[in-house]
Amino acid sequence: MRSLCFIFVAVGSAGALRHSPKFPQVSTSTSRQAVLRAAFVSVLLPSSIGLLPYQPAAALEALGFKDLPKNTKQAYDQYWRPLQLGADFYVFELRDQISNPQKWDLVGSLAEGKSIGSASSPSRLEREFLSPMRILSLAFPPDAGGDDLQAALDGFERAMFNIGRLAKSAPGGLETPKAEQINMVLNQWESGRGYLNTFFDTINTVTLTQTLKTIPPGGEGYPRSKRLYTQLRKDAALCQNRGGEALAGIWGQLMVYGTVPGVNPCGGTDLSTYFTQ
């Protein structure tokens, strides 16, 4: 509300100045766009939440799972796949959504949970990123990567908060964000990428594994397949529409929805291949 009020006041003040004899007349559309840009920068992106610096993974002792607590290995086995899938989304979907202002509503909704009656579900950000990262950071001893993981999690969460905040507060209606505004959000994406990489590097180093694949600048050269990711998302949506794995199998046997006999009704993506690419 404060941000909207500021924008309305700024636009109104600009209108008053334009009609004052002490100020030259300028194009209404041009000056309004300038005011909106100024409001976007000054209110929504103060210097305190600018591009967030991050530190690479610290020099950690490579221990391996044999020297780590048992619950560390259990947490790793349970959550490394969801985290890698989250990184795939970060590269293959989120960056494209940020680059296309018409999809900023999707970006802004990442941190929004859903309520169905008295029940509520966590946001996609919480479900696919923050919760797995939080559990893993607690599973590692503080002096064996735990503190580094927590610091990376905190930085990533701040960057994602900034991304959502900027996307939600962009000019609406016929007004579209300008190039500099898009770049602000992309800068936050880069900051989040750095923190996510630090999180992955820390885990890879301490566990003597190289399973988690980090994200190059701009996502260019990311060593995972966008084609497989797209197919996996389609298969997941298909399976969900058919009631999950168990019900989908029944529908497939009954040849409902045109399912071809012998074809997996939840799609044919090989998960073992997907996560080892």
PDB file of C-alpha atoms in Angstrom:
ATOM      1  CA  MET A   1       0.000   0.000   0.000  1.00  0.00           C
ATOM      2  CA  ARG A   2       2.818   2.405   0.861  1.00  0.00           C
ATOM      3  CA  SER A   3       4.433   1.784  -2.548  1.00  0.00           C
ATOM      4  CA  LEU A   4       1.180   2.381  -4.424  1.00  0.00           C
ATOM      5  CA  CYS A   5       0.499   5.566  -2.465  1.00  0.00           C
ATOM      6  CA  PHE A   6       3.973   6.831  -3.269  1.00  0.00           C
ATOM      7  CA  ILE A   7       3.454   6.220  -6.978  1.00  0.00           C
ATOM      8  CA  PHE A   8       0.065   7.959  -6.998  1.00  0.00           C
ATOM      9  CA  VAL A   9       1.451  10.947  -5.106  1.00  0.00           C
ATOM     10  CA  ALA A  10       4.478  11.114  -7.390  1.00  0.00           C
ATOM     11  CA  VAL A  11       2.316  11.029 -10.521  1.00  0.00           C
ATOM     12  CA  GLY A  12      -0.004  13.687  -9.105  1.00  0.00           C
ATOM     13  CA  SER A  13       2.908  15.927  -8.151  1.00  0.00           C
ATOM     14  CA  ALA A  14       4.407  15.558 -11.599  1.00  0.00           C
ATOM     15  CA  GLY A  15       1.099  16.632 -13.135  1.00  0.00           C
ATOM     16  CA  ALA A  16       1.000  19.748 -10.963  1.00  0.00           C
ATOM     17  CA  LEU A  17       4.550  20.671 -11.915  1.00  0.00           C
ATOM     18  CA  ARG A  18       3.850  20.249 -15.619  1.00  0.00           C
ATOM     19  CA  HIS A  19       1.100  22.875 -15.477  1.00  0.00           C
ATOM     20  CA  SER A  20       3.106  25.317 -13.383  1.00  0.00           C
ATOM     21  CA  PRO A  21       4.361  28.361 -15.348  1.00  0.00           C
ATOM     22  CA  LYS A  22       7.810  27.812 -13.853  1.00  0.00           C
ATOM     23  CA  PHE A  23       8.254  24.486 -15.577  1.00  0.00           C
ATOM     24  CA  PRO A  24       8.325  23.708 -19.314  1.00  0.00           C
ATOM     25  CA  GLN A  25       5.546  21.599 -20.785  1.00  0.00           C
ATOM     26  CA  VAL A  26       6.526  17.985 -21.537  1.00  0.00           C
ATOM     27  CA  SER A  27       4.767  14.970 -22.948  1.00  0.00           C
ATOM     28  CA  THR A  28       2.332  13.464 -20.434  1.00  0.00           C
ATOM     29  CA  SER A  29       3.180   9.873 -21.347  1.00  0.00           C
ATOM     30  CA  THR A  30       6.917  10.512 -21.227  1.00  0.00           C
ATOM     31  CA  SER A  31       6.888  12.227 -17.846  1.00  0.00           C
ATOM     32  CA  ARG A  32       4.566   9.621 -16.336  1.00  0.00           C
ATOM     33  CA  GLN A  33       6.874   6.829 -17.458  1.00  0.00           C
ATOM     34  CA  ALA A  34       9.817   8.682 -15.939  1.00  0.00           C
ATOM     35  CA  VAL A  35       7.984   9.080 -12.626  1.00  0.00           C
ATOM     36  CA  LEU A  36       7.033   5.406 -12.583  1.00  0.00           C
ATOM     37  CA  ARG A  37      10.627   4.419 -13.256  1.00  0.00           C
ATOM     38  CA  ALA A  38      11.854   6.686 -10.468  1.00  0.00           C
ATOM     39  CA  ALA A  39       9.253   5.326  -8.065  1.00  0.00           C
ATOM     40  CA  PHE A  40      10.165   1.757  -8.999  1.00  0.00           C
ATOM     41  CA  VAL A  41      13.826   2.395  -8.245  1.00  0.00           C
ATOM     42  CA  SER A  42      13.531   4.572  -5.138  1.00  0.00           C
ATOM     43  CA  VAL A  43      10.759   2.697  -3.338  1.00  0.00           C
ATOM     44  CA  LEU A  44      11.098  -0.891  -4.446  1.00  0.00           C
ATOM     45  CA  LEU A  45      14.839  -1.223  -4.715  1.00  0.00           C
ATOM     46  CA  PRO A  46      16.540   0.909  -2.068  1.00  0.00           C
ATOM     47  CA  SER A  47      20.286   0.581  -1.748  1.00  0.00           C
ATOM     48  CA  SER A  48      19.874  -1.749   1.212  1.00  0.00           C
ATOM     49  CA  ILE A  49      18.434  -4.480  -1.032  1.00  0.00           C
ATOM     50  CA  GLY A  50      20.476  -3.909  -4.147  1.00  0.00           C
ATOM     51  CA  LEU A  51      22.511  -6.597  -5.848  1.00  0.00           C
ATOM     52  CA  LEU A  52      23.395  -8.972  -3.056  1.00  0.00           C
ATOM     53  CA  PRO A  53      27.033 -10.012  -2.770  1.00  0.00           C
ATOM     54  CA  TYR A  54      27.797 -13.638  -2.118  1.00  0.00           C
ATOM     55  CA  GLN A  55      30.858 -15.559  -1.102  1.00  0.00           C
ATOM     56  CA  PRO A  56      31.963 -18.789  -2.802  1.00  0.00           C
ATOM     57  CA  ALA A  57      31.962 -21.926  -0.694  1.00  0.00           C
ATOM     58  CA  ALA A  58      34.603 -21.629   1.997  1.00  0.00           C
ATOM     59  CA  ALA A  59      37.629 -23.900   2.165  1.00  0.00           C
ATOM     60  CA  LEU A  60      35.998 -26.907   3.800  1.00  0.00           C
ATOM     61  CA  GLU A  61      37.385 -30.266   4.756  1.00  0.00           C
ATOM     62  CA  ALA A  62      36.288 -32.990   2.357  1.00  0.00           C
ATOM     63  CA  LEU A  63      34.978 -35.606   4.754  1.00  0.00           C
ATOM     64  CA  GLY A  64      32.767 -37.991   2.836  1.00  0.00           C
ATOM     65  CA  PHE A  65      29.668 -39.613   4.285  1.00  0.00           C
ATOM     66  CA  LYS A  66      31.654 -42.079   6.407  1.00  0.00           C
ATOM     67  CA  ASP A  67      32.812 -39.186   8.601  1.00  0.00           C
ATOM     68  CA  LEU A  68      29.438 -37.427   8.725  1.00  0.00           C
ATOM     69  CA  PRO A  69      26.425 -38.193  10.947  1.00  0.00           C
ATOM     70  CA  LYS A  70      24.025 -40.837   9.682  1.00  0.00           C
ATOM     71  CA  ASN A  71      21.158 -38.368   9.366  1.00  0.00           C
ATOM     72  CA  THR A  72      23.308 -36.233   7.024  1.00  0.00           C
ATOM     73  CA  LYS A  73      23.417 -39.046   4.471  1.00  0.00           C
ATOM     74  CA  GLN A  74      19.693 -39.672   4.909  1.00  0.00           C
ATOM     75  CA  ALA A  75      18.838 -36.012   4.312  1.00  0.00           C
ATOM     76  CA  TYR A  76      21.167 -35.861   1.317  1.00  0.00           C
ATOM     77  CA  ASP A  77      19.643 -38.959  -0.291  1.00  0.00           C
ATOM     78  CA  GLN A  78      16.149 -37.561   0.202  1.00  0.00           C
ATOM     79  CA  TYR A  79      16.653 -33.981  -0.942  1.00  0.00           C
ATOM     80  CA  TRP A  80      19.417 -33.708  -3.535  1.00  0.00           C
ATOM     81  CA  ARG A  81      17.042 -34.638  -6.374  1.00  0.00           C
ATOM     82  CA  PRO A  82      14.367 -32.050  -5.477  1.00  0.00           C
ATOM     83  CA  LEU A  83      17.123 -29.440  -5.205  1.00  0.00           C
ATOM     84  CA  GLN A  84      18.547 -30.289  -8.626  1.00  0.00           C
ATOM     85  CA  LEU A  85      15.055 -30.143 -10.094  1.00  0.00           C
ATOM     86  CA  GLY A  86      14.677 -26.746  -8.438  1.00  0.00           C
ATOM     87  CA  ALA A  87      17.883 -25.583 -10.119  1.00  0.00           C
ATOM     88  CA  ASP A  88      16.492 -26.809 -13.450  1.00  0.00           C
ATOM     89  CA  PHE A  89      13.402 -24.666 -12.894  1.00  0.00           C
ATOM     90  CA  TYR A  90      15.603 -21.715 -11.915  1.00  0.00           C
ATOM     91  CA  VAL A  91      17.411 -21.911 -15.268  1.00  0.00           C
ATOM     92  CA  PHE A  92      14.823 -23.224 -17.710  1.00  0.00           C
ATOM     93  CA  GLU A  93      11.710 -21.391 -16.476  1.00  0.00           C
ATOM     94  CA  LEU A  94      12.340 -18.614 -13.979  1.00  0.00           C
ATOM     95  CA  ARG A  95      14.934 -16.736 -16.001  1.00  0.00           C
ATOM     96  CA  ASP A  96      12.721 -16.789 -19.092  1.00  0.00           C
ATOM     97  CA  GLN A  97       9.778 -15.553 -17.024  1.00  0.00           C
ATOM     98  CA  ILE A  98      11.858 -12.666 -15.692  1.00  0.00           C
ATOM     99  CA  SER A  99      13.006 -11.749 -19.203  1.00  0.00           C
ATOM    100  CA  ASN A 100       9.360 -11.620 -20.333  1.00  0.00           C
ATOM    101  CA  PRO A 101       7.428  -8.996 -18.305  1.00  0.00           C
ATOM    102  CA  GLN A 102       4.149 -10.539 -19.487  1.00  0.00           C
ATOM    103  CA  LYS A 103       4.965 -13.464 -17.184  1.00  0.00           C
ATOM    104  CA  TRP A 104       5.871 -11.434 -14.112  1.00  0.00           C
ATOM    105  CA  ASP A 105       2.629 -12.501 -12.461  1.00  0.00           C
ATOM    106  CA  LEU A 106       4.076 -16.032 -12.381  1.00  0.00           C
ATOM    107  CA  VAL A 107       7.305 -14.713 -10.888  1.00  0.00           C
ATOM    108  CA  GLY A 108       5.447 -12.773  -8.213  1.00  0.00           C
ATOM    109  CA  SER A 109       3.359 -15.807  -7.248  1.00  0.00           C
ATOM    110  CA  LEU A 110       6.361 -18.012  -6.423  1.00  0.00           C
ATOM    111  CA  ALA A 111       6.249 -17.081  -2.746  1.00  0.00           C
ATOM    112  CA  GLU A 112       2.461 -17.301  -2.452  1.00  0.00           C
ATOM    113  CA  GLY A 113       0.871 -20.294  -0.765  1.00  0.00           C
ATOM    114  CA  LYS A 114      -2.594 -21.617  -1.570  1.00  0.00           C
ATOM    115  CA  SER A 115      -5.564 -22.071   0.726  1.00  0.00           C
ATOM    116  CA  ILE A 116      -8.333 -24.586   0.108  1.00  0.00           C
ATOM    117  CA  GLY A 117     -10.941 -24.188   2.805  1.00  0.00           C
ATOM    118  CA  SER A 118      -9.220 -24.537   6.158  1.00  0.00           C
ATOM    119  CA  ALA A 119      -6.179 -26.224   4.633  1.00  0.00           C
ATOM    120  CA  SER A 120      -3.203 -24.382   3.217  1.00  0.00           C
ATOM    121  CA  SER A 121      -0.247 -25.469   1.131  1.00  0.00           C
ATOM    122  CA  PRO A 122       3.234 -23.933   1.112  1.00  0.00           C
ATOM    123  CA  SER A 123       4.419 -21.763  -1.744  1.00  0.00           C
ATOM    124  CA  ARG A 124       6.428 -23.192  -4.601  1.00  0.00           C
ATOM    125  CA  LEU A 125       9.467 -21.302  -3.334  1.00  0.00           C
ATOM    126  CA  GLU A 126       9.122 -22.911   0.095  1.00  0.00           C
ATOM    127  CA  ARG A 127       8.315 -26.363  -1.252  1.00  0.00           C
ATOM    128  CA  GLU A 128      10.971 -26.682  -3.948  1.00  0.00           C
ATOM    129  CA  PHE A 129      13.809 -24.574  -2.551  1.00  0.00           C
ATOM    130  CA  LEU A 130      13.688 -23.258   1.005  1.00  0.00           C
ATOM    131  CA  SER A 131      12.395 -26.348   2.800  1.00  0.00           C
ATOM    132  CA  PRO A 132      14.926 -28.801   1.263  1.00  0.00           C
ATOM    133  CA  MET A 133      17.742 -26.276   1.771  1.00  0.00           C
ATOM    134  CA  ARG A 134      16.726 -25.690   5.385  1.00  0.00           C
ATOM    135  CA  ILE A 135      16.599 -29.407   6.183  1.00  0.00           C
ATOM    136  CA  LEU A 136      19.990 -30.014   4.577  1.00  0.00           C
ATOM    137  CA  SER A 137      21.628 -27.070   6.334  1.00  0.00           C
ATOM    138  CA  LEU A 138      20.468 -28.482   9.673  1.00  0.00           C
ATOM    139  CA  ALA A 139      21.578 -32.008   8.769  1.00  0.00           C
ATOM    140  CA  PHE A 140      25.228 -30.992   8.313  1.00  0.00           C
ATOM    141  CA  PRO A 141      27.307 -30.225  11.440  1.00  0.00           C
ATOM    142  CA  PRO A 142      28.003 -26.473  11.793  1.00  0.00           C
ATOM    143  CA  ASP A 143      31.755 -26.958  11.345  1.00  0.00           C
ATOM    144  CA  ALA A 144      31.287 -29.376   8.441  1.00  0.00           C
ATOM    145  CA  GLY A 145      29.373 -27.150   6.074  1.00  0.00           C
ATOM    146  CA  GLY A 146      26.262 -26.469   8.148  1.00  0.00           C
ATOM    147  CA  ASP A 147      27.083 -22.813   8.835  1.00  0.00           C
ATOM    148  CA  ASP A 148      28.033 -22.223   5.197  1.00  0.00           C
ATOM    149  CA  LEU A 149      24.808 -23.829   4.005  1.00  0.00           C
ATOM    150  CA  GLN A 150      22.754 -21.654   6.350  1.00  0.00           C
ATOM    151  CA  ALA A 151      24.484 -18.489   5.132  1.00  0.00           C
ATOM    152  CA  ALA A 152      23.871 -19.471   1.497  1.00  0.00           C
ATOM    153  CA  LEU A 153      20.230 -20.244   2.293  1.00  0.00           C
ATOM    154  CA  ASP A 154      19.757 -16.834   3.919  1.00  0.00           C
ATOM    155  CA  GLY A 155      21.250 -15.053   0.912  1.00  0.00           C
ATOM    156  CA  PHE A 156      19.209 -17.068  -1.575  1.00  0.00           C
ATOM    157  CA  GLU A 157      16.003 -16.361   0.330  1.00  0.00           C
ATOM    158  CA  ARG A 158      16.699 -12.609   0.316  1.00  0.00           C
ATOM    159  CA  ALA A 159      17.396 -12.640  -3.419  1.00  0.00           C
ATOM    160  CA  MET A 160      14.164 -14.533  -4.127  1.00  0.00           C
ATOM    161  CA  PHE A 161      12.223 -12.136  -1.907  1.00  0.00           C
ATOM    162  CA  ASN A 162      13.595  -9.226  -3.919  1.00  0.00           C
ATOM    163  CA  ILE A 163      12.692 -10.928  -7.207  1.00  0.00           C
ATOM    164  CA  GLY A 164       9.101 -11.462  -6.091  1.00  0.00           C
ATOM    165  CA  ARG A 165       8.797  -7.988  -4.627  1.00  0.00           C
ATOM    166  CA  LEU A 166      10.024  -6.275  -7.771  1.00  0.00           C
ATOM    167  CA  ALA A 167       7.870  -8.419 -10.055  1.00  0.00           C
ATOM    168  CA  LYS A 168       4.714  -7.729  -8.040  1.00  0.00           C
ATOM    169  CA  SER A 169       5.341  -3.995  -7.858  1.00  0.00           C
ATOM    170  CA  ALA A 170       6.024  -3.354 -11.536  1.00  0.00           C
ATOM    171  CA  PRO A 171       3.681  -0.964 -13.395  1.00  0.00           C
ATOM    172  CA  GLY A 172       0.499  -2.747 -14.399  1.00  0.00           C
ATOM    173  CA  GLY A 173      -2.051  -2.326 -17.149  1.00  0.00           C
ATOM    174  CA  LEU A 174      -0.608  -1.023 -20.393  1.00  0.00           C
ATOM    175  CA  GLU A 175       2.588   0.035 -18.637  1.00  0.00           C
ATOM    176  CA  THR A 176       5.328  -2.561 -19.032  1.00  0.00           C
ATOM    177  CA  PRO A 177       8.628  -2.626 -17.141  1.00  0.00           C
ATOM    178  CA  LYS A 178      11.489  -0.939 -18.938  1.00  0.00           C
ATOM    179  CA  ALA A 179      14.797  -2.590 -19.763  1.00  0.00           C
ATOM    180  CA  GLU A 180      16.506  -1.201 -16.661  1.00  0.00           C
ATOM    181  CA  GLN A 181      13.745  -2.594 -14.448  1.00  0.00           C
ATOM    182  CA  ILE A 182      14.060  -6.025 -16.042  1.00  0.00           C
ATOM    183  CA  ASN A 183      17.816  -5.848 -15.499  1.00  0.00           C
ATOM    184  CA  MET A 184      17.265  -5.133 -11.799  1.00  0.00           C
ATOM    185  CA  VAL A 185      15.313  -8.364 -11.442  1.00  0.00           C
ATOM    186  CA  LEU A 186      17.845 -10.282 -13.540  1.00  0.00           C
ATOM    187  CA  ASN A 187      20.579  -8.984 -11.229  1.00  0.00           C
ATOM    188  CA  GLN A 188      18.700 -10.479  -8.299  1.00  0.00           C
ATOM    189  CA  TRP A 189      18.395 -13.727 -10.273  1.00  0.00           C
ATOM    190  CA  GLU A 190      22.183 -13.709 -10.661  1.00  0.00           C
ATOM    191  CA  SER A 191      22.600 -13.073  -6.957  1.00  0.00           C
ATOM    192  CA  GLY A 192      20.311 -15.996  -6.142  1.00  0.00           C
ATOM    193  CA  ARG A 193      22.235 -18.137  -8.618  1.00  0.00           C
ATOM    194  CA  GLY A 194      25.460 -17.377  -6.757  1.00  0.00           C
ATOM    195  CA  TYR A 195      24.004 -18.354  -3.393  1.00  0.00           C
ATOM    196  CA  LEU A 196      22.470 -21.530  -4.834  1.00  0.00           C
ATOM    197  CA  ASN A 197      25.842 -22.447  -6.346  1.00  0.00           C
ATOM    198  CA  THR A 198      27.525 -21.863  -2.983  1.00  0.00           C
ATOM    199  CA  PHE A 199      24.988 -24.198  -1.387  1.00  0.00           C
ATOM    200  CA  PHE A 200      25.636 -26.877  -4.023  1.00  0.00           C
ATOM    201  CA  ASP A 201      29.425 -26.449  -3.926  1.00  0.00           C
ATOM    202  CA  THR A 202      29.455 -26.788  -0.143  1.00  0.00           C
ATOM    203  CA  ILE A 203      27.537 -30.058  -0.253  1.00  0.00           C
ATOM    204  CA  ASN A 204      29.647 -31.424  -3.115  1.00  0.00           C
ATOM    205  CA  THR A 205      32.872 -30.556  -1.302  1.00  0.00           C
ATOM    206  CA  VAL A 206      31.996 -31.929   2.122  1.00  0.00           C
ATOM    207  CA  THR A 207      30.425 -35.151   0.825  1.00  0.00           C
ATOM    208  CA  LEU A 208      33.146 -35.860  -1.767  1.00  0.00           C
ATOM    209  CA  THR A 209      30.487 -35.939  -4.489  1.00  0.00           C
ATOM    210  CA  GLN A 210      29.905 -33.858  -7.590  1.00  0.00           C
ATOM    211  CA  THR A 211      26.256 -34.783  -7.983  1.00  0.00           C
ATOM    212  CA  LEU A 212      24.688 -31.320  -7.734  1.00  0.00           C
ATOM    213  CA  LYS A 213      25.263 -29.321 -10.918  1.00  0.00           C
ATOM    214  CA  THR A 214      25.855 -25.595 -10.486  1.00  0.00           C
ATOM    215  CA  ILE A 215      24.487 -22.843 -12.722  1.00  0.00           C
ATOM    216  CA  PRO A 216      26.808 -20.799 -14.992  1.00  0.00           C
ATOM    217  CA  PRO A 217      26.308 -17.010 -15.317  1.00  0.00           C
ATOM    218  CA  GLY A 218      23.094 -16.271 -17.158  1.00  0.00           C
ATOM    219  CA  GLY A 219      22.358 -19.993 -17.233  1.00  0.00           C
ATOM    220  CA  GLU A 220      24.449 -20.270 -20.407  1.00  0.00           C
ATOM    221  CA  GLY A 221      26.081 -23.673 -20.742  1.00  0.00           C
ATOM    222  CA  TYR A 222      24.067 -25.249 -17.922  1.00  0.00           C
ATOM    223  CA  PRO A 223      25.019 -28.932 -18.260  1.00  0.00           C
ATOM    224  CA  ARG A 224      21.495 -30.328 -18.103  1.00  0.00           C
ATOM    225  CA  SER A 225      18.844 -30.892 -20.758  1.00  0.00           C
ATOM    226  CA  LYS A 226      16.003 -28.421 -21.208  1.00  0.00           C
ATOM    227  CA  ARG A 227      14.291 -30.934 -23.490  1.00  0.00           C
ATOM    228  CA  LEU A 228      14.223 -33.571 -20.740  1.00  0.00           C
ATOM    229  CA  TYR A 229      13.059 -30.987 -18.206  1.00  0.00           C
ATOM    230  CA  THR A 230      10.178 -29.905 -20.444  1.00  0.00           C
ATOM    231  CA  GLN A 231       9.155 -33.517 -20.999  1.00  0.00           C
ATOM    232  CA  LEU A 232       9.321 -34.231 -17.274  1.00  0.00           C
ATOM    233  CA  ARG A 233       7.012 -31.284 -16.536  1.00  0.00           C
ATOM    234  CA  LYS A 234       4.545 -32.511 -19.158  1.00  0.00           C
ATOM    235  CA  ASP A 235       4.632 -36.028 -17.727  1.00  0.00           C
ATOM    236  CA  ALA A 236       4.083 -34.696 -14.206  1.00  0.00           C
ATOM    237  CA  ALA A 237       1.053 -32.668 -15.321  1.00  0.00           C
ATOM    238  CA  LEU A 238      -0.355 -35.673 -17.195  1.00  0.00           C
ATOM    239  CA  CYS A 239       0.097 -37.921 -14.181  1.00  0.00           C
ATOM    240  CA  GLN A 240      -1.487 -35.383 -11.846  1.00  0.00           C
ATOM    241  CA  ASN A 241      -4.528 -35.101 -14.116  1.00  0.00           C
ATOM    242  CA  ARG A 242      -4.914 -38.870 -13.906  1.00  0.00           C
ATOM    243  CA  GLY A 243      -4.801 -38.968 -10.123  1.00  0.00           C
ATOM    244  CA  GLY A 244      -1.162 -39.855  -9.488  1.00  0.00           C
ATOM    245  CA  GLU A 245       0.881 -42.971 -10.198  1.00  0.00           C
ATOM    246  CA  ALA A 246      -1.563 -45.492  -8.679  1.00  0.00           C
ATOM    247  CA  LEU A 247      -4.739 -44.197 -10.320  1.00  0.00           C
ATOM    248  CA  ALA A 248      -2.952 -43.447 -13.584  1.00  0.00           C
ATOM    249  CA  GLY A 249      -1.911 -47.089 -13.788  1.00  0.00           C
ATOM    250  CA  ILE A 250      -5.537 -48.169 -13.400  1.00  0.00           C
ATOM    251  CA  TRP A 251      -6.717 -45.703 -16.047  1.00  0.00           C
ATOM    252  CA  GLY A 252      -4.010 -46.963 -18.355  1.00  0.00           C
ATOM    253  CA  GLN A 253      -5.148 -50.565 -17.932  1.00  0.00           C
ATOM    254  CA  LEU A 254      -8.713 -49.504 -18.716  1.00  0.00           C
ATOM    255  CA  MET A 255      -7.470 -47.653 -21.825  1.00  0.00           C
ATOM    256  CA  VAL A 256      -9.081 -44.422 -20.672  1.00  0.00           C
ATOM    257  CA  TYR A 257      -8.005 -41.046 -22.141  1.00  0.00           C
ATOM    258  CA  GLY A 258      -6.716 -42.812 -25.235  1.00  0.00           C
ATOM    259  CA  THR A 259      -3.825 -44.432 -23.369  1.00  0.00           C
ATOM    260  CA  VAL A 260      -2.007 -46.877 -25.605  1.00  0.00           C
ATOM    261  CA  PRO A 261      -1.567 -50.362 -24.073  1.00  0.00           C
ATOM    262  CA  GLY A 262       1.972 -50.888 -22.855  1.00  0.00           C
ATOM    263  CA  VAL A 263       2.652 -47.149 -22.547  1.00  0.00           C
ATOM    264  CA  ASN A 264       3.186 -45.597 -19.124  1.00  0.00           C
ATOM    265  CA  PRO A 265       0.094 -43.410 -18.529  1.00  0.00           C
ATOM    266  CA  CYS A 266       2.277 -41.041 -16.501  1.00  0.00           C
ATOM    267  CA  GLY A 267       4.680 -40.472 -19.371  1.00  0.00           C
ATOM    268  CA  GLY A 268       7.910 -42.147 -20.323  1.00  0.00           C
ATOM    269  CA  THR A 269      10.611 -40.011 -18.691  1.00  0.00           C
ATOM    270  CA  ASP A 270      13.264 -42.223 -17.094  1.00  0.00           C
ATOM    271  CA  LEU A 271      13.921 -40.557 -13.737  1.00  0.00           C
ATOM    272  CA  SER A 272      17.165 -42.428 -13.154  1.00  0.00           C
ATOM    273  CA  THR A 273      18.487 -41.051 -16.435  1.00  0.00           C
ATOM    274  CA  TYR A 274      17.060 -37.606 -15.787  1.00  0.00           C
ATOM    275  CA  PHE A 275      18.891 -37.100 -12.508  1.00  0.00           C
ATOM    276  CA  THR A 276      22.202 -38.562 -13.654  1.00  0.00           C
ATOM    277  CA  GLN A 277      22.579 -36.496 -16.827  1.00  0.00           C
TER     278      GLN A 277
END
